[in-house]
mmCIF file with all atom_site columns, C-alpha atoms in Angstrom:
data_model
loop_
_atom_site.group_PDB
_atom_site.id
_atom_site.type_symbol
_atom_site.label_atom_id
_atom_site.label_alt_id
_atom_site.label_comp_id
_atom_site.label_asym_id
_atom_site.label_entity_id
_atom_site.label_seq_id
_atom_site.pdbx_PDB_ins_code
_atom_site.Cartn_x
_atom_site.Cartn_y
_atom_site.Cartn_z
_atom_site.occupancy
_atom_site.B_iso_or_equiv
_atom_site.pdbx_formal_charge
_atom_site.auth_seq_id
_atom_site.auth_comp_id
_atom_site.auth_asym_id
_atom_site.auth_atom_id
_atom_site.pdbx_PDB_model_num
ATOM 1   C CA . MET A 1 1   ? -33.854 52.310  14.564  1.00 0.00 ? 30  MET A CA 1
ATOM 2   C CA . THR A 1 2   ? -30.612 53.458  15.545  1.00 0.00 ? 31  THR A CA 1
ATOM 3   C CA . PRO A 1 3   ? -27.093 53.055  14.051  1.00 0.00 ? 32  PRO A CA 1
ATOM 4   C CA . LEU A 1 4   ? -25.977 50.602  16.017  1.00 0.00 ? 33  LEU A CA 1
ATOM 5   C CA . ALA A 1 5   ? -29.617 48.341  16.378  1.00 0.00 ? 34  ALA A CA 1
ATOM 6   C CA . VAL A 1 6   ? -29.015 48.678  12.249  1.00 0.00 ? 35  VAL A CA 1
ATOM 7   C CA . SER A 1 7   ? -25.620 47.265  12.628  1.00 0.00 ? 36  SER A CA 1
ATOM 8   C CA . ASN A 1 8   ? -26.283 44.729  15.158  1.00 0.00 ? 37  ASN A CA 1
ATOM 9   C CA . VAL A 1 9   ? -29.589 43.580  12.625  1.00 0.00 ? 38  VAL A CA 1
ATOM 10  C CA . VAL A 1 10  ? -27.011 43.682  9.458   1.00 0.00 ? 39  VAL A CA 1
ATOM 11  C CA . LEU A 1 11  ? -24.068 41.517  11.743  1.00 0.00 ? 40  LEU A CA 1
ATOM 12  C CA . TRP A 1 12  ? -26.868 38.604  12.451  1.00 0.00 ? 41  TRP A CA 1
ATOM 13  C CA . LEU A 1 13  ? -27.877 38.611  8.975   1.00 0.00 ? 42  LEU A CA 1
ATOM 14  C CA . VAL A 1 14  ? -24.353 38.161  7.593   1.00 0.00 ? 43  VAL A CA 1
ATOM 15  C CA . VAL A 1 15  ? -23.626 35.170  10.473  1.00 0.00 ? 44  VAL A CA 1
ATOM 16  C CA . ILE A 1 16  ? -26.934 33.702  9.413   1.00 0.00 ? 45  ILE A CA 1
ATOM 17  C CA . GLY A 1 17  ? -25.452 33.807  5.720   1.00 0.00 ? 46  GLY A CA 1
ATOM 18  C CA . LEU A 1 18  ? -21.938 32.785  6.488   1.00 0.00 ? 47  LEU A CA 1
ATOM 19  C CA . SER A 1 19  ? -23.486 29.759  8.633   1.00 0.00 ? 48  SER A CA 1
ATOM 20  C CA . VAL A 1 20  ? -25.846 28.450  6.154   1.00 0.00 ? 49  VAL A CA 1
ATOM 21  C CA . ALA A 1 21  ? -22.717 28.614  3.233   1.00 0.00 ? 50  ALA A CA 1
ATOM 22  C CA . LEU A 1 22  ? -21.002 26.526  5.714   1.00 0.00 ? 51  LEU A CA 1
ATOM 23  C CA . LEU A 1 23  ? -23.042 24.200  6.426   1.00 0.00 ? 52  LEU A CA 1
ATOM 24  C CA . ALA A 1 24  ? -23.195 23.891  2.383   1.00 0.00 ? 53  ALA A CA 1
ATOM 25  C CA . VAL A 1 25  ? -19.753 23.456  2.182   1.00 0.00 ? 54  VAL A CA 1
ATOM 26  C CA . ILE A 1 26  ? -19.706 20.681  4.691   1.00 0.00 ? 55  ILE A CA 1
ATOM 27  C CA . ARG A 1 27  ? -22.572 18.716  2.947   1.00 0.00 ? 56  ARG A CA 1
ATOM 28  C CA . GLN A 1 28  ? -20.448 18.802  -0.302  1.00 0.00 ? 57  GLN A CA 1
ATOM 29  C CA . LEU A 1 29  ? -17.445 17.649  0.911   1.00 0.00 ? 58  LEU A CA 1
ATOM 30  C CA . GLY A 1 30  ? -19.960 14.806  2.592   1.00 0.00 ? 59  GLY A CA 1
ATOM 31  C CA . VAL A 1 31  ? -21.339 13.630  -1.216  1.00 0.00 ? 60  VAL A CA 1
ATOM 32  C CA . LEU A 1 32  ? -17.701 14.399  -2.660  1.00 0.00 ? 61  LEU A CA 1
ATOM 33  C CA . HIS A 1 33  ? -15.777 11.880  0.008   1.00 0.00 ? 62  HIS A CA 1
ATOM 34  C CA . GLU A 1 34  ? -18.778 9.492   -1.139  1.00 0.00 ? 63  GLU A CA 1
ATOM 35  C CA . ARG A 1 35  ? -17.566 9.553   -4.736  1.00 0.00 ? 64  ARG A CA 1
ATOM 36  C CA . ILE A 1 36  ? -14.402 9.486   -4.299  1.00 0.00 ? 65  ILE A CA 1
ATOM 37  C CA . ALA A 1 37  ? -12.713 5.734   -4.329  1.00 0.00 ? 66  ALA A CA 1
ATOM 38  C CA . PRO A 1 38  ? -10.279 4.531   -2.232  1.00 0.00 ? 67  PRO A CA 1
ATOM 39  C CA . VAL A 1 39  ? -6.599  4.705   -4.501  1.00 0.00 ? 68  VAL A CA 1
ATOM 40  C CA . GLY A 1 40  ? -4.940  2.128   -3.850  1.00 0.00 ? 69  GLY A CA 1
ATOM 41  C CA . ALA A 1 41  ? -1.550  0.530   -4.880  1.00 0.00 ? 70  ALA A CA 1
ATOM 42  C CA . LEU A 1 42  ? -0.193  1.965   -8.565  1.00 0.00 ? 71  LEU A CA 1
ATOM 43  C CA . MET A 1 43  ? -0.446  -0.416  -10.611 1.00 0.00 ? 72  MET A CA 1
ATOM 44  C CA . LEU A 1 44  ? 2.426   -0.055  -14.099 1.00 0.00 ? 73  LEU A CA 1
ATOM 45  C CA . ALA A 1 45  ? 1.571   -0.667  -17.226 1.00 0.00 ? 74  ALA A CA 1
ATOM 46  C CA . LYS A 1 46  ? 4.526   -2.712  -17.677 1.00 0.00 ? 75  LYS A CA 1
ATOM 47  C CA . GLY A 1 47  ? 5.909   -5.753  -15.843 1.00 0.00 ? 76  GLY A CA 1
ATOM 48  C CA . LEU A 1 48  ? 4.505   -9.250  -14.547 1.00 0.00 ? 77  LEU A CA 1
ATOM 49  C CA . LYS A 1 49  ? 0.204   -10.399 -14.906 1.00 0.00 ? 78  LYS A CA 1
ATOM 50  C CA . VAL A 1 50  ? -1.848  -10.433 -12.345 1.00 0.00 ? 79  VAL A CA 1
ATOM 51  C CA . GLY A 1 51  ? -3.168  -13.795 -11.654 1.00 0.00 ? 80  GLY A CA 1
ATOM 52  C CA . GLU A 1 52  ? -0.160  -15.402 -14.163 1.00 0.00 ? 81  GLU A CA 1
ATOM 53  C CA . LEU A 1 53  ? 2.515   -17.634 -11.478 1.00 0.00 ? 82  LEU A CA 1
ATOM 54  C CA . ALA A 1 54  ? 4.465   -16.134 -9.998  1.00 0.00 ? 83  ALA A CA 1
ATOM 55  C CA . PRO A 1 55  ? 9.300   -16.387 -10.742 1.00 0.00 ? 84  PRO A CA 1
ATOM 56  C CA . THR A 1 56  ? 10.393  -18.829 -8.311  1.00 0.00 ? 85  THR A CA 1
ATOM 57  C CA . ILE A 1 57  ? 13.820  -17.132 -7.441  1.00 0.00 ? 86  ILE A CA 1
ATOM 58  C CA . ALA A 1 58  ? 16.450  -18.512 -4.657  1.00 0.00 ? 87  ALA A CA 1
ATOM 59  C CA . ALA A 1 59  ? 17.860  -15.595 -3.421  1.00 0.00 ? 88  ALA A CA 1
ATOM 60  C CA . PRO A 1 60  ? 20.247  -15.733 -0.438  1.00 0.00 ? 89  PRO A CA 1
ATOM 61  C CA . ASP A 1 61  ? 19.303  -13.251 2.799   1.00 0.00 ? 90  ASP A CA 1
ATOM 62  C CA . LEU A 1 62  ? 22.209  -11.235 4.718   1.00 0.00 ? 91  LEU A CA 1
ATOM 63  C CA . GLU A 1 63  ? 23.163  -14.207 6.495   1.00 0.00 ? 92  GLU A CA 1
ATOM 64  C CA . GLY A 1 64  ? 23.810  -16.118 2.886   1.00 0.00 ? 93  GLY A CA 1
ATOM 65  C CA . ARG A 1 65  ? 21.495  -18.268 3.881   1.00 0.00 ? 94  ARG A CA 1
ATOM 66  C CA . THR A 1 66  ? 19.303  -19.214 0.442   1.00 0.00 ? 95  THR A CA 1
ATOM 67  C CA . VAL A 1 67  ? 15.580  -18.460 0.731   1.00 0.00 ? 96  VAL A CA 1
ATOM 68  C CA . THR A 1 68  ? 12.816  -19.311 -2.394  1.00 0.00 ? 97  THR A CA 1
ATOM 69  C CA . VAL A 1 69  ? 10.289  -17.327 -2.959  1.00 0.00 ? 98  VAL A CA 1
ATOM 70  C CA . GLY A 1 70  ? 7.264   -17.771 -5.763  1.00 0.00 ? 99  GLY A CA 1
ATOM 71  C CA . ALA A 1 71  ? 6.918   -21.289 -4.816  1.00 0.00 ? 100 ALA A CA 1
ATOM 72  C CA . ALA A 1 72  ? 3.872   -22.877 -4.316  1.00 0.00 ? 101 ALA A CA 1
ATOM 73  C CA . ARG A 1 73  ? 3.734   -23.641 -0.274  1.00 0.00 ? 102 ARG A CA 1
ATOM 74  C CA . ALA A 1 74  ? 2.016   -26.438 1.341   1.00 0.00 ? 103 ALA A CA 1
ATOM 75  C CA . ASP A 1 75  ? 1.364   -23.998 3.939   1.00 0.00 ? 104 ASP A CA 1
ATOM 76  C CA . ALA A 1 76  ? -1.563  -22.406 2.839   1.00 0.00 ? 105 ALA A CA 1
ATOM 77  C CA . ARG A 1 77  ? 0.151   -19.274 3.465   1.00 0.00 ? 106 ARG A CA 1
ATOM 78  C CA . ALA A 1 78  ? 0.609   -16.105 1.556   1.00 0.00 ? 107 ALA A CA 1
ATOM 79  C CA . THR A 1 79  ? 3.821   -14.313 0.831   1.00 0.00 ? 108 THR A CA 1
ATOM 80  C CA . LEU A 1 80  ? 4.067   -10.241 -0.035  1.00 0.00 ? 109 LEU A CA 1
ATOM 81  C CA . ILE A 1 81  ? 7.448   -9.654  -1.548  1.00 0.00 ? 110 ILE A CA 1
ATOM 82  C CA . MET A 1 82  ? 8.685   -5.792  -0.101  1.00 0.00 ? 111 MET A CA 1
ATOM 83  C CA . PHE A 1 83  ? 11.346  -4.188  -2.136  1.00 0.00 ? 112 PHE A CA 1
ATOM 84  C CA . VAL A 1 84  ? 13.176  -1.351  -0.258  1.00 0.00 ? 113 VAL A CA 1
ATOM 85  C CA . SER A 1 85  ? 16.539  0.352   -0.165  1.00 0.00 ? 114 SER A CA 1
ATOM 86  C CA . PRO A 1 86  ? 18.128  2.183   2.253   1.00 0.00 ? 115 PRO A CA 1
ATOM 87  C CA . THR A 1 87  ? 18.290  5.190   0.127   1.00 0.00 ? 116 THR A CA 1
ATOM 88  C CA . CYS A 1 88  ? 14.614  5.407   -0.496  1.00 0.00 ? 117 CYS A CA 1
ATOM 89  C CA . PRO A 1 89  ? 13.552  7.862   1.941   1.00 0.00 ? 118 PRO A CA 1
ATOM 90  C CA . VAL A 1 90  ? 9.736   6.621   1.523   1.00 0.00 ? 119 VAL A CA 1
ATOM 91  C CA . CYS A 1 91  ? 10.705  3.128   2.514   1.00 0.00 ? 120 CYS A CA 1
ATOM 92  C CA . LYS A 1 92  ? 12.047  4.711   5.764   1.00 0.00 ? 121 LYS A CA 1
ATOM 93  C CA . THR A 1 93  ? 8.595   5.810   6.410   1.00 0.00 ? 122 THR A CA 1
ATOM 94  C CA . LEU A 1 94  ? 6.751   2.754   5.080   1.00 0.00 ? 123 LEU A CA 1
ATOM 95  C CA . LEU A 1 95  ? 8.736   0.413   7.648   1.00 0.00 ? 124 LEU A CA 1
ATOM 96  C CA . PRO A 1 96  ? 6.463   1.204   10.705  1.00 0.00 ? 125 PRO A CA 1
ATOM 97  C CA . ILE A 1 97  ? 3.174   0.455   8.651   1.00 0.00 ? 126 ILE A CA 1
ATOM 98  C CA . LEU A 1 98  ? 5.280   -2.805  7.242   1.00 0.00 ? 127 LEU A CA 1
ATOM 99  C CA . LYS A 1 99  ? 5.597   -4.208  10.947  1.00 0.00 ? 128 LYS A CA 1
ATOM 100 C CA . SER A 1 100 ? 2.452   -3.424  11.879  1.00 0.00 ? 129 SER A CA 1
ATOM 101 C CA . SER A 1 101 ? 0.896   -5.954  8.973   1.00 0.00 ? 130 SER A CA 1
ATOM 102 C CA . LEU A 1 102 ? 3.809   -8.685  10.017  1.00 0.00 ? 131 LEU A CA 1
ATOM 103 C CA . ALA A 1 103 ? 1.555   -8.412  13.136  1.00 0.00 ? 132 ALA A CA 1
ATOM 104 C CA . SER A 1 104 ? -2.155  -7.734  12.437  1.00 0.00 ? 133 SER A CA 1
ATOM 105 C CA . GLU A 1 105 ? -1.799  -10.027 9.104   1.00 0.00 ? 134 GLU A CA 1
ATOM 106 C CA . ARG A 1 106 ? 0.132   -13.323 10.348  1.00 0.00 ? 135 ARG A CA 1
ATOM 107 C CA . ASP A 1 107 ? -2.517  -15.735 10.770  1.00 0.00 ? 136 ASP A CA 1
ATOM 108 C CA . TRP A 1 108 ? -2.303  -15.726 7.122   1.00 0.00 ? 137 TRP A CA 1
ATOM 109 C CA . LEU A 1 109 ? 0.694   -14.043 5.652   1.00 0.00 ? 138 LEU A CA 1
ATOM 110 C CA . ASP A 1 110 ? 4.443   -14.157 5.273   1.00 0.00 ? 139 ASP A CA 1
ATOM 111 C CA . ILE A 1 111 ? 6.484   -10.250 4.876   1.00 0.00 ? 140 ILE A CA 1
ATOM 112 C CA . ILE A 1 112 ? 9.943   -11.017 2.854   1.00 0.00 ? 141 ILE A CA 1
ATOM 113 C CA . LEU A 1 113 ? 11.766  -8.068  2.009   1.00 0.00 ? 142 LEU A CA 1
ATOM 114 C CA . ALA A 1 114 ? 14.038  -7.325  -0.581  1.00 0.00 ? 143 ALA A CA 1
ATOM 115 C CA . SER A 1 115 ? 16.928  -5.067  -1.958  1.00 0.00 ? 144 SER A CA 1
ATOM 116 C CA . ASP A 1 116 ? 20.052  -5.020  -3.783  1.00 0.00 ? 145 ASP A CA 1
ATOM 117 C CA . GLY A 1 117 ? 23.300  -3.443  -3.219  1.00 0.00 ? 146 GLY A CA 1
ATOM 118 C CA . GLU A 1 118 ? 26.506  -3.710  -0.752  1.00 0.00 ? 147 GLU A CA 1
ATOM 119 C CA . PRO A 1 119 ? 25.527  -5.375  2.306   1.00 0.00 ? 148 PRO A CA 1
ATOM 120 C CA . ALA A 1 120 ? 26.936  -3.546  4.452   1.00 0.00 ? 149 ALA A CA 1
ATOM 121 C CA . GLN A 1 121 ? 24.742  -0.899  3.605   1.00 0.00 ? 150 GLN A CA 1
ATOM 122 C CA . GLN A 1 122 ? 21.825  -3.158  3.942   1.00 0.00 ? 151 GLN A CA 1
ATOM 123 C CA . ARG A 1 123 ? 23.191  -4.624  7.416   1.00 0.00 ? 152 ARG A CA 1
ATOM 124 C CA . GLU A 1 124 ? 23.418  -1.096  8.478   1.00 0.00 ? 153 GLU A CA 1
ATOM 125 C CA . PHE A 1 125 ? 19.699  -0.543  7.105   1.00 0.00 ? 154 PHE A CA 1
ATOM 126 C CA . VAL A 1 126 ? 18.487  -3.620  8.754   1.00 0.00 ? 155 VAL A CA 1
ATOM 127 C CA . GLN A 1 127 ? 19.582  -3.110  12.546  1.00 0.00 ? 156 GLN A CA 1
ATOM 128 C CA . THR A 1 128 ? 19.532  1.264   12.996  1.00 0.00 ? 157 THR A CA 1
ATOM 129 C CA . ASN A 1 129 ? 15.788  -0.008  11.349  1.00 0.00 ? 158 ASN A CA 1
ATOM 130 C CA . ARG A 1 130 ? 14.979  -3.055  13.986  1.00 0.00 ? 159 ARG A CA 1
ATOM 131 C CA . LEU A 1 131 ? 13.958  -5.039  11.380  1.00 0.00 ? 160 LEU A CA 1
ATOM 132 C CA . GLY A 1 132 ? 15.176  -8.570  13.001  1.00 0.00 ? 161 GLY A CA 1
ATOM 133 C CA . GLY A 1 133 ? 11.589  -10.035 12.321  1.00 0.00 ? 162 GLY A CA 1
ATOM 134 C CA . PHE A 1 134 ? 11.935  -9.809  8.693   1.00 0.00 ? 163 PHE A CA 1
ATOM 135 C CA . PRO A 1 135 ? 13.147  -12.274 6.239   1.00 0.00 ? 164 PRO A CA 1
ATOM 136 C CA . TYR A 1 136 ? 15.891  -9.566  4.518   1.00 0.00 ? 165 TYR A CA 1
ATOM 137 C CA . LEU A 1 137 ? 16.922  -10.726 0.964   1.00 0.00 ? 166 LEU A CA 1
ATOM 138 C CA . VAL A 1 138 ? 20.033  -9.345  -0.854  1.00 0.00 ? 167 VAL A CA 1
ATOM 139 C CA . SER A 1 139 ? 19.436  -10.259 -4.813  1.00 0.00 ? 168 SER A CA 1
ATOM 140 C CA . ALA A 1 140 ? 19.523  -7.859  -7.662  1.00 0.00 ? 169 ALA A CA 1
ATOM 141 C CA . PRO A 1 141 ? 18.325  -11.076 -10.230 1.00 0.00 ? 170 PRO A CA 1
ATOM 142 C CA . LEU A 1 142 ? 14.746  -11.342 -7.840  1.00 0.00 ? 171 LEU A CA 1
ATOM 143 C CA . GLY A 1 143 ? 14.093  -7.608  -8.863  1.00 0.00 ? 172 GLY A CA 1
ATOM 144 C CA . ILE A 1 144 ? 14.771  -8.607  -11.817 1.00 0.00 ? 173 ILE A CA 1
ATOM 145 C CA . ALA A 1 145 ? 12.714  -11.386 -12.391 1.00 0.00 ? 174 ALA A CA 1
ATOM 146 C CA . TYR A 1 146 ? 9.864   -9.149  -10.358 1.00 0.00 ? 175 TYR A CA 1
ATOM 147 C CA . GLN A 1 147 ? 10.721  -6.130  -13.290 1.00 0.00 ? 176 GLN A CA 1
ATOM 148 C CA . VAL A 1 148 ? 10.910  -3.887  -10.375 1.00 0.00 ? 177 VAL A CA 1
ATOM 149 C CA . SER A 1 149 ? 11.362  -0.499  -12.098 1.00 0.00 ? 178 SER A CA 1
ATOM 150 C CA . ARG A 1 150 ? 10.263  1.999   -8.945  1.00 0.00 ? 179 ARG A CA 1
ATOM 151 C CA . LEU A 1 151 ? 10.528  1.744   -4.962  1.00 0.00 ? 180 LEU A CA 1
ATOM 152 C CA . PRO A 1 152 ? 8.851   1.002   -2.363  1.00 0.00 ? 181 PRO A CA 1
ATOM 153 C CA . PHE A 1 153 ? 7.131   -1.452  -5.212  1.00 0.00 ? 182 PHE A CA 1
ATOM 154 C CA . ALA A 1 154 ? 5.278   -5.251  -3.323  1.00 0.00 ? 183 ALA A CA 1
ATOM 155 C CA . ALA A 1 155 ? 4.250   -8.363  -4.690  1.00 0.00 ? 184 ALA A CA 1
ATOM 156 C CA . LEU A 1 156 ? 1.725   -10.476 -2.710  1.00 0.00 ? 185 LEU A CA 1
ATOM 157 C CA . ILE A 1 157 ? 2.193   -14.653 -3.660  1.00 0.00 ? 186 ILE A CA 1
ATOM 158 C CA . ASP A 1 158 ? -0.268  -16.546 -3.101  1.00 0.00 ? 187 ASP A CA 1
ATOM 159 C CA . ALA A 1 159 ? -0.468  -20.406 -1.107  1.00 0.00 ? 188 ALA A CA 1
ATOM 160 C CA . GLN A 1 160 ? 0.082   -21.700 -4.995  1.00 0.00 ? 189 GLN A CA 1
ATOM 161 C CA . GLY A 1 161 ? 2.620   -19.441 -6.303  1.00 0.00 ? 190 GLY A CA 1
ATOM 162 C CA . VAL A 1 162 ? -0.143  -17.217 -8.474  1.00 0.00 ? 191 VAL A CA 1
ATOM 163 C CA . LEU A 1 163 ? 0.714   -13.305 -8.340  1.00 0.00 ? 192 LEU A CA 1
ATOM 164 C CA . ARG A 1 164 ? -2.046  -11.858 -6.663  1.00 0.00 ? 193 ARG A CA 1
ATOM 165 C CA . ALA A 1 165 ? -1.649  -8.361  -6.674  1.00 0.00 ? 194 ALA A CA 1
ATOM 166 C CA . ARG A 1 166 ? 1.459   -5.681  -7.323  1.00 0.00 ? 195 ARG A CA 1
ATOM 167 C CA . GLY A 1 167 ? 2.237   -2.058  -7.741  1.00 0.00 ? 196 GLY A CA 1
ATOM 168 C CA . ILE A 1 168 ? 3.990   0.562   -6.105  1.00 0.00 ? 197 ILE A CA 1
ATOM 169 C CA . VAL A 1 169 ? 3.195   1.813   -2.377  1.00 0.00 ? 198 VAL A CA 1
ATOM 170 C CA . ASN A 1 170 ? 3.957   4.500   -0.765  1.00 0.00 ? 199 ASN A CA 1
ATOM 171 C CA . SER A 1 171 ? 1.189   4.544   2.233   1.00 0.00 ? 200 SER A CA 1
ATOM 172 C CA . ARG A 1 172 ? -0.615  2.099   4.386   1.00 0.00 ? 201 ARG A CA 1
ATOM 173 C CA . GLU A 1 173 ? -3.870  2.025   2.496   1.00 0.00 ? 202 GLU A CA 1
ATOM 174 C CA . HIS A 1 174 ? -1.783  1.707   -1.371  1.00 0.00 ? 203 HIS A CA 1
ATOM 175 C CA . LEU A 1 175 ? -0.700  -1.586  1.298   1.00 0.00 ? 204 LEU A CA 1
ATOM 176 C CA . GLU A 1 176 ? -3.614  -2.726  2.656   1.00 0.00 ? 205 GLU A CA 1
ATOM 177 C CA . SER A 1 177 ? -5.800  -2.139  -0.662  1.00 0.00 ? 206 SER A CA 1
ATOM 178 C CA . LEU A 1 178 ? -2.939  -5.069  -2.093  1.00 0.00 ? 207 LEU A CA 1
ATOM 179 C CA . PHE A 1 179 ? -4.191  -7.444  0.431   1.00 0.00 ? 208 PHE A CA 1
ATOM 180 C CA . GLU A 1 180 ? -8.304  -5.877  -0.205  1.00 0.00 ? 209 GLU A CA 1
ATOM 181 C CA . ALA A 1 181 ? -7.604  -6.974  -3.907  1.00 0.00 ? 210 ALA A CA 1
ATOM 182 C CA . LYS A 1 182 ? -6.653  -10.350 -3.491  1.00 0.00 ? 211 LYS A CA 1
ATOM 183 C CA . ARG A 1 183 ? -9.760  -10.828 -1.620  1.00 0.00 ? 212 ARG A CA 1
ATOM 184 C CA . LEU A 1 184 ? -11.842 -9.466  -3.479  1.00 0.00 ? 213 LEU A CA 1
ATOM 185 C CA . GLY A 1 185 ? -10.128 -11.501 -6.678  1.00 0.00 ? 214 GLY A CA 1
ATOM 186 C CA . VAL A 1 186 ? -9.105  -8.536  -8.568  1.00 0.00 ? 215 VAL A CA 1
ATOM 187 C CA . ALA A 1 187 ? -5.745  -6.912  -10.110 1.00 0.00 ? 216 ALA A CA 1
ATOM 188 C CA . SER A 1 188 ? -6.206  -4.282  -8.361  1.00 0.00 ? 217 SER A CA 1
ATOM 189 C CA . ILE A 1 189 ? -8.568  -1.850  -5.913  1.00 0.00 ? 218 ILE A CA 1
ATOM 190 C CA . GLN A 1 190 ? -9.240  0.687   -8.971  1.00 0.00 ? 219 GLN A CA 1
ATOM 191 C CA . GLU A 1 191 ? -10.041 -2.719  -11.389 1.00 0.00 ? 220 GLU A CA 1
ATOM 192 C CA . TYR A 1 192 ? -13.269 -3.737  -9.174  1.00 0.00 ? 221 TYR A CA 1
ATOM 193 C CA . PHE A 1 193 ? -14.456 -0.289  -8.811  1.00 0.00 ? 222 PHE A CA 1
ATOM 194 C CA . GLU A 1 194 ? -13.981 0.416   -12.776 1.00 0.00 ? 223 GLU A CA 1
ATOM 195 C CA . ALA A 1 195 ? -16.123 -2.879  -12.583 1.00 0.00 ? 224 ALA A CA 1
ATOM 196 C CA . ALA A 1 196 ? -19.381 -1.573  -10.100 1.00 0.00 ? 225 ALA A CA 1
ATOM 197 C CA . ALA A 1 197 ? -18.690 1.801   -12.101 1.00 0.00 ? 226 ALA A CA 1
ATOM 198 C CA . GLN A 1 198 ? -19.632 -0.164  -15.228 1.00 0.00 ? 227 GLN A CA 1
ATOM 199 C CA . ASN A 1 199 ? -22.515 -2.049  -13.613 1.00 0.00 ? 228 ASN A CA 1
ATOM 200 C CA . ARG A 1 200 ? -24.129 0.629   -12.214 1.00 0.00 ? 229 ARG A CA 1
ATOM 201 C CA . ALA A 1 201 ? -24.529 1.890   -15.457 1.00 0.00 ? 230 ALA A CA 1
ATOM 202 C CA . ALA A 1 202 ? -25.819 -1.289  -17.433 1.00 0.00 ? 231 ALA A CA 1
#
């Protein structure tokens, strides 16, 4: 065989070997994707307990009107309190997701934004980000009552005034995990997958 023919054979063998290796890597990625559970909102060790009655707090909005959150509701709707801040970059990235959720979950859910600080800064934040569709509460006692230590933080309360899910929310997946946790009747998505793993092991 000529050197050119030999080099072509070697090249084809290398290409076939790389193709086989690539297929093996793709298969392993698929297996890993199936094994890795979705990541839910980050539950903090300290704070209110899911399944207990949520604190009932009357807090003022930017117009000075009093809004009561945490109480049982006769209309059977749940409430998501989303704690944000004008100085929180992650909070700003979540705003389009919250607007989308306000529309997609409107049949069963009301979303309230909450913060504290100077009202003028809060009004500018609302106007700049076009948040007029949300009730916007400005109350330090509200954050204290819900033991908010990091932002953005969400608390999901059902129509009976029971805290159904809570946690730090950094993405759409985190936010939707709160809705899914409520639907499944668990404190968090992590708890659900841990219980499922224990059942499989048993």
